[in-house]
Each structure stands twice: as structure tokens, then as C-alpha cells.
mmCIF file of C-alpha atoms in Angstrom:
data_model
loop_
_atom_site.group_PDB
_atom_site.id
_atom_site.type_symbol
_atom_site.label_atom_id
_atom_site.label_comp_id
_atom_site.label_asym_id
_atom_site.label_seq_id
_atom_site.Cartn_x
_atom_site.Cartn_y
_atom_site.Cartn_z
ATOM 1 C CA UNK K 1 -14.114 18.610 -58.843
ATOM 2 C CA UNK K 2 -10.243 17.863 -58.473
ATOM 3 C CA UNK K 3 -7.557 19.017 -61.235
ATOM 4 C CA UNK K 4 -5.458 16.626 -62.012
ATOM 5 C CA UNK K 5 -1.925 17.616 -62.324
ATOM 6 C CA UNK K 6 0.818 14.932 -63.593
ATOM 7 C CA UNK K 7 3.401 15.029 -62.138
ATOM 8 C CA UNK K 8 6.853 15.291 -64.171
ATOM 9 C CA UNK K 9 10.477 14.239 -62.957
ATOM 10 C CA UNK K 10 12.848 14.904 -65.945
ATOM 11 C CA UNK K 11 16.564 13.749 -66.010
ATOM 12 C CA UNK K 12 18.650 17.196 -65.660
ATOM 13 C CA UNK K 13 21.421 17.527 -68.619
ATOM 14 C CA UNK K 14 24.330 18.053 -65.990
ATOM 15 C CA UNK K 15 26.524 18.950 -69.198
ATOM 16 C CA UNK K 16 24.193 21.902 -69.726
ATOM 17 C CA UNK K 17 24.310 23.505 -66.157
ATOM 18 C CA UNK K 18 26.498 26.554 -65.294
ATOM 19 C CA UNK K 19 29.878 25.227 -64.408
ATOM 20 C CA UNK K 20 31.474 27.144 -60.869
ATOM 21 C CA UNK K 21 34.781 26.444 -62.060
ATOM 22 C CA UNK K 22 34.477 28.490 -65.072
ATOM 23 C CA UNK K 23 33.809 31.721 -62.837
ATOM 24 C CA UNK K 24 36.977 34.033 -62.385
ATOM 25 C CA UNK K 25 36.689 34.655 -58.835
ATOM 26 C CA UNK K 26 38.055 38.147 -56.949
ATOM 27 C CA UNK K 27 40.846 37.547 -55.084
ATOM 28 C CA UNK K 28 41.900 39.566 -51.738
ATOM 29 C CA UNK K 29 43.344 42.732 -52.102
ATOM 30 C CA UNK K 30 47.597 42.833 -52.085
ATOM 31 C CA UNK K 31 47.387 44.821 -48.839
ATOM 32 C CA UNK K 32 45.892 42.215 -46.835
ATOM 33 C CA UNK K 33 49.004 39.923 -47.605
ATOM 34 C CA UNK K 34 50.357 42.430 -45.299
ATOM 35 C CA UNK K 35 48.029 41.976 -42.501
ATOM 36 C CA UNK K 36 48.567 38.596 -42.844
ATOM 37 C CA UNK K 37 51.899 39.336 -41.853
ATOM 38 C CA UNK K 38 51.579 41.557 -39.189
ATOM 39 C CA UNK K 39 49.805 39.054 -37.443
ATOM 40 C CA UNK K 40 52.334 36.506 -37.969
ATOM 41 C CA UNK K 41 55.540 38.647 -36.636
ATOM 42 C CA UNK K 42 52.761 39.420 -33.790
ATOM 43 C CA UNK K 43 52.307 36.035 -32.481
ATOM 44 C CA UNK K 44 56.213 34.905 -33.674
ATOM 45 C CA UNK K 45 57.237 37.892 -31.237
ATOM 46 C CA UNK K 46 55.462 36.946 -28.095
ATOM 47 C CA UNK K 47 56.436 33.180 -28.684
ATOM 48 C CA UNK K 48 59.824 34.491 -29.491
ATOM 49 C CA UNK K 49 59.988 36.476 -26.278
ATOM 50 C CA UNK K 50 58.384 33.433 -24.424
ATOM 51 C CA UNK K 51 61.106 31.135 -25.631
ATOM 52 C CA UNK K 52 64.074 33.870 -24.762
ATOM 53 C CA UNK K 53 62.532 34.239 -21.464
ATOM 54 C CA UNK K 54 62.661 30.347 -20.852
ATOM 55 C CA UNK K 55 66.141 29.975 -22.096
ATOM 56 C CA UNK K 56 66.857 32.657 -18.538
ATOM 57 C CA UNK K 57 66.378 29.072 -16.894
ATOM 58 C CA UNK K 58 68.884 26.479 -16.148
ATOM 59 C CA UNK K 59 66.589 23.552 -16.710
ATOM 60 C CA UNK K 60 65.582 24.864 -19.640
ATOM 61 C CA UNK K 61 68.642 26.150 -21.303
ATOM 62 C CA UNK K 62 69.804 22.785 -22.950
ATOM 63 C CA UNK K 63 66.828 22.624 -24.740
ATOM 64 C CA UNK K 64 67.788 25.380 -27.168
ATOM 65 C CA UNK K 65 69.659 23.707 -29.124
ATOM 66 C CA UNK K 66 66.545 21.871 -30.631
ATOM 67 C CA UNK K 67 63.821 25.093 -29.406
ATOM 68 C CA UNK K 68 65.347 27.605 -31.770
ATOM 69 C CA UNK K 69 65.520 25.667 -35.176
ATOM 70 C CA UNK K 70 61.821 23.995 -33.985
ATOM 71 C CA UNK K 71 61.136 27.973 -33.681
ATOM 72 C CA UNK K 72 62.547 28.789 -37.047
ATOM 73 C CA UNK K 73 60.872 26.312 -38.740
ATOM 74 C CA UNK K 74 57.728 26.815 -37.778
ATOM 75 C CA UNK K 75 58.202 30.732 -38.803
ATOM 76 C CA UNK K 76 59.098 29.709 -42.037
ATOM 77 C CA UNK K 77 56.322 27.264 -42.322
ATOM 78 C CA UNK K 78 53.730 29.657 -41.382
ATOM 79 C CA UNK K 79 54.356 32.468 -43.326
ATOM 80 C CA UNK K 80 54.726 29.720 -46.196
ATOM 81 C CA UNK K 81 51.325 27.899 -45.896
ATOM 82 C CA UNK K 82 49.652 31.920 -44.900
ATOM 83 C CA UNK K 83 50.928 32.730 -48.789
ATOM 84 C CA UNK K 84 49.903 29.957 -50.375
ATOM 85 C CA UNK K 85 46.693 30.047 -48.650
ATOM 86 C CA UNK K 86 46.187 33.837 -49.302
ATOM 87 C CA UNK K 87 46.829 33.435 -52.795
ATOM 88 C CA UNK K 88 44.051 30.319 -53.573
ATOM 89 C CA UNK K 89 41.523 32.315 -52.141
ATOM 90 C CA UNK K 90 38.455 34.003 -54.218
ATOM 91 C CA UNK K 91 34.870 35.057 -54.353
ATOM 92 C CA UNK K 92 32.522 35.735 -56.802
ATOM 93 C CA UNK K 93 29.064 37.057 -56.263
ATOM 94 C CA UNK K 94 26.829 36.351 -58.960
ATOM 95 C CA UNK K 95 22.759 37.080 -59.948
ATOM 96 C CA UNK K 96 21.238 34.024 -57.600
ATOM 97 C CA UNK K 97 24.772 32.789 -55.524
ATOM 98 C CA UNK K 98 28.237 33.622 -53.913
ATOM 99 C CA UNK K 99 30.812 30.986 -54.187
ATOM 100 C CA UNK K 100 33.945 31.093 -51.565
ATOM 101 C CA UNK K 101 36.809 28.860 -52.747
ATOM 102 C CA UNK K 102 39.700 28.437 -50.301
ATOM 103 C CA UNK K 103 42.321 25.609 -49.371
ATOM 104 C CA UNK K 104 45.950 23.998 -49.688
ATOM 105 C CA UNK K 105 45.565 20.272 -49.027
ATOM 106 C CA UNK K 106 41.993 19.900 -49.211
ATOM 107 C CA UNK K 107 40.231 22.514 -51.560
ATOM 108 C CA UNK K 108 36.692 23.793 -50.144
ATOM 109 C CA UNK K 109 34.259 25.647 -53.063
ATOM 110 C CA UNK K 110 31.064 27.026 -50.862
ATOM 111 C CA UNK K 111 28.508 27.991 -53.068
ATOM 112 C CA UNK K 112 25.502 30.156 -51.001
ATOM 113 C CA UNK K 113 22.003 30.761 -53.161
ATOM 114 C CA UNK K 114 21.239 34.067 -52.098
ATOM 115 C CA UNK K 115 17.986 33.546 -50.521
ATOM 116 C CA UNK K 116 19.814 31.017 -47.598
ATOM 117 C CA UNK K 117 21.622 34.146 -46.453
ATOM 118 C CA UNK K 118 20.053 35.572 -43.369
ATOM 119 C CA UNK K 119 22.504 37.462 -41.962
ATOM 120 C CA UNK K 120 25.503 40.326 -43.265
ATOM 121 C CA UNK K 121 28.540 41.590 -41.363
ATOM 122 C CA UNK K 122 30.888 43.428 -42.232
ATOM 123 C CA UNK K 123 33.811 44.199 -39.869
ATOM 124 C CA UNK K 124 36.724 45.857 -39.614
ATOM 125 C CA UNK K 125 39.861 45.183 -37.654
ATOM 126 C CA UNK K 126 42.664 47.409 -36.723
ATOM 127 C CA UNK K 127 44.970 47.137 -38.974
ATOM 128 C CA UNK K 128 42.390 46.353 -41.887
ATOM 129 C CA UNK K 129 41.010 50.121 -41.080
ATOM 130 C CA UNK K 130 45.051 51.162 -41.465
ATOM 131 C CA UNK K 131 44.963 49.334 -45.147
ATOM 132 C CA UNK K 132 40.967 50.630 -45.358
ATOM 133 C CA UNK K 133 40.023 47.056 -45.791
ATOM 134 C CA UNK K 134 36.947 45.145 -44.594
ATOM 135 C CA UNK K 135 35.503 41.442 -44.178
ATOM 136 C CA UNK K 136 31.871 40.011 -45.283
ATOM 137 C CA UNK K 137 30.885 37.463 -43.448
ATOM 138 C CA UNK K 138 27.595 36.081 -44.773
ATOM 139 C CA UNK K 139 25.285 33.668 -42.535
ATOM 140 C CA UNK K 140 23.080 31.174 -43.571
ATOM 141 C CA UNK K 141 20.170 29.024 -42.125
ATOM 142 C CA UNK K 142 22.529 25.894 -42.895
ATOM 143 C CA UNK K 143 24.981 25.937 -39.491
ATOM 144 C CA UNK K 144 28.262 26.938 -39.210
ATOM 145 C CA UNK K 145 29.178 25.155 -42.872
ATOM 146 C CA UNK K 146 27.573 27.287 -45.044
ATOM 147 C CA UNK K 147 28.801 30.677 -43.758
ATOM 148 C CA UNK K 148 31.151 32.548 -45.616
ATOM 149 C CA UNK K 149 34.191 34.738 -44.417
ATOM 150 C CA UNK K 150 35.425 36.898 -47.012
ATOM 151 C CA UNK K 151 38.337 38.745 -45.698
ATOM 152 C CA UNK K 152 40.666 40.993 -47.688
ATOM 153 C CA UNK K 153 38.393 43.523 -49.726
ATOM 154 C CA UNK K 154 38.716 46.609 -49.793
ATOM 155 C CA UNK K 155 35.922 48.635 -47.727
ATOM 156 C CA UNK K 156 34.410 51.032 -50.366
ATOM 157 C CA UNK K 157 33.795 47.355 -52.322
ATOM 158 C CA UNK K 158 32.911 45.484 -49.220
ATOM 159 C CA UNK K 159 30.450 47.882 -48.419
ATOM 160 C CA UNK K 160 28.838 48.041 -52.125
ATOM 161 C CA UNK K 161 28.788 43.712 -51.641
ATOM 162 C CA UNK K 162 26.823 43.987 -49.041
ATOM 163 C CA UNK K 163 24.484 47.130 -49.884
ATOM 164 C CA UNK K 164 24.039 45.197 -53.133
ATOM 165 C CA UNK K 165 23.048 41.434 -51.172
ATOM 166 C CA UNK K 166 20.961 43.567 -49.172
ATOM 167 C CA UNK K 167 18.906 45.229 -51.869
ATOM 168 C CA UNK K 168 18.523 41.300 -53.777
ATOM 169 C CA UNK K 169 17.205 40.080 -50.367
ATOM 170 C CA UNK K 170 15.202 42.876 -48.978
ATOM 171 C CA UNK K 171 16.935 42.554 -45.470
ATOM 172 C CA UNK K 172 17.012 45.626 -42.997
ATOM 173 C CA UNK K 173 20.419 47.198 -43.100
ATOM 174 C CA UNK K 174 22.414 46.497 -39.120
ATOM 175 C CA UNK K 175 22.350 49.857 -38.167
ATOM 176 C CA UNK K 176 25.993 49.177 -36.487
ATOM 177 C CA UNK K 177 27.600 49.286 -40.045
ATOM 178 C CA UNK K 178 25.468 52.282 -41.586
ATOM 179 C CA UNK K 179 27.858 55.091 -41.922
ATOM 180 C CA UNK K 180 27.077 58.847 -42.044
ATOM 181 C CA UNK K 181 27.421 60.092 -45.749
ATOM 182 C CA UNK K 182 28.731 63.817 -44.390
ATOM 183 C CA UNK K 183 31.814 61.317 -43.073
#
């Protein structure tokens, strides 16, 4: 004998659902401004250098009157659109989601339920490790659109992120980012 079962398909209240935009979000940590612009006056330097070296040729030499200011303004420009950029950005992890919200022109919210995440890093550059700051990236079963890269946070608070999305979704730790607690 079959149960029958109806079937419902109510109208959702979209005034009654939590709102994203009414979460403060965490913002990167003041230091990483400043790896922001090492890596600026990195790449500025060598195409600096590049440019000096080219202006050693004849052929090219009459082109610096229009190859510095192009230079110039594209320094400015940079380090102008890396500031804005570094200060729109924020994360928020909360009970069932983490929402990444980052943009100028075109603002991009990424919202991640917890149980698409299949995947953790968390990395370290050079001169994060200086400023003992870290990076999440968190991976999803949705393609390269729904990963996150949260860049910025500082590592004792990256690392408790990601011990605490571990824990909600049961995942084996990567042994490549388990640290020794005598360290």
C-alpha cells in the first residue's frame, strides 16, 4: 500500500529572508595595503628599468617624450584603482555561508553555502610571512566562479577560518598547512 504524500510549493516571503547586505563584513588587514604596494614598486621598477634601458637606443629615444608621462600615469593609476580596490573588499563567514564582496566598476558579492566547499588553502607568500599574513582560498564543486580568494588576514585568524570550516564540514586537514604546536 502506497503513502500518499502532497506535495507543497509555497511562495517564499523574500522580505523575510536574511538580507547579505546587512552583514558587516571583515575587511583585510592595514598591512596588506603594504604588500599591495610592494608589488606595485616591484613590477613599476622592472618596467621602469625596461623603459630606461630602451631610451639607451636611438630609434627609441624620441619616444620618451610620450613613454615617460604614459609611464607615470599608469603608476598613478595603479596604485589608485589597487586602493580603492583594497578598501571595498570584505568577508564574512557565517553559521551555513561565506560571502566575498569585491569590485570598483562592477561589484561581485559571492556567497558559498558551506557544504559546496570541497577544498581549503591557505598560503602564504613572502612578504605576507614578513607582515605574518595569510590567504584562504576556498574551492567549490561550482568551477572556477564560485571559489573564493581571501587575501589579507592575518595568519593566527586565517588559520582559526579554516580550522573552524574544517570542523563544520568534517574535511581531513592538508597535512601541508598543519603546523607543529612546539613551533
Amino acid at each position: 500500500m502506497a503513502t500518499e504524500t502532497s506535495f507543497t510549493n509555497e511562495v517564499i516571503d523574500l522580505d523575510s529572508l536574511p538580507k547579505h547586505e546587512d552583514v558587516q563584513l571583515s575587511r583585510s588587514h592595514p598591512d596588506y595595503w603594504k604588500i599591495i604596494c610592494i608589488n606595485l614598486l616591484i613590477f613599476f621598477g622592472l618596467l621602469g628599468i625596461t623603459i630606461g634601458i630602451l631610451l639607451f637606443f636611438d630609434e627609441i629615444r624620441p619616444n620618451a617624450k610620450w613613454m615617460i608621462p604614459v609611464y607615470l600615469a599608469l603608476l598613478a593609476s595603479f596604485f589608485l584603482v589597487f586602493r580603492i580596490s583594497f578598501k571595498k573588499r570584505g568577508y564574512a563567514i557565517r553559521t551555513h555561508d561565506v560571502i566575498y564582496k569585491s569590485g570598483i566598476i562592477a561589484e561581485s558579492t559571492t556567497i558559498i553555502p558551506l557544504n559546496r566547499i570541497q577544498h581549503i588553502e591557505l598560503n602564504e607568500g613572502l612578504f605576507s610571512r614578513i607582515y605574518k599574513l595569510g590567504s584562504l582560498q576556498l574551492f567549490t564543486a561550482g568551477g572556477q566562479t564560485g571559489h573564493i580568494h581571501i587575501s589579507g588576514i592575518p595568519i593566527d585568524e586565517a588559520k582559526r577560518i579554516r580550522d573552524l570550516l574544517l570542523k563544520k564540514l568534517d574535511l581531513p586537514e592538508n597535512p601541508t598547512t598543519e603546523m607543529n604546536p612546539d613551533e
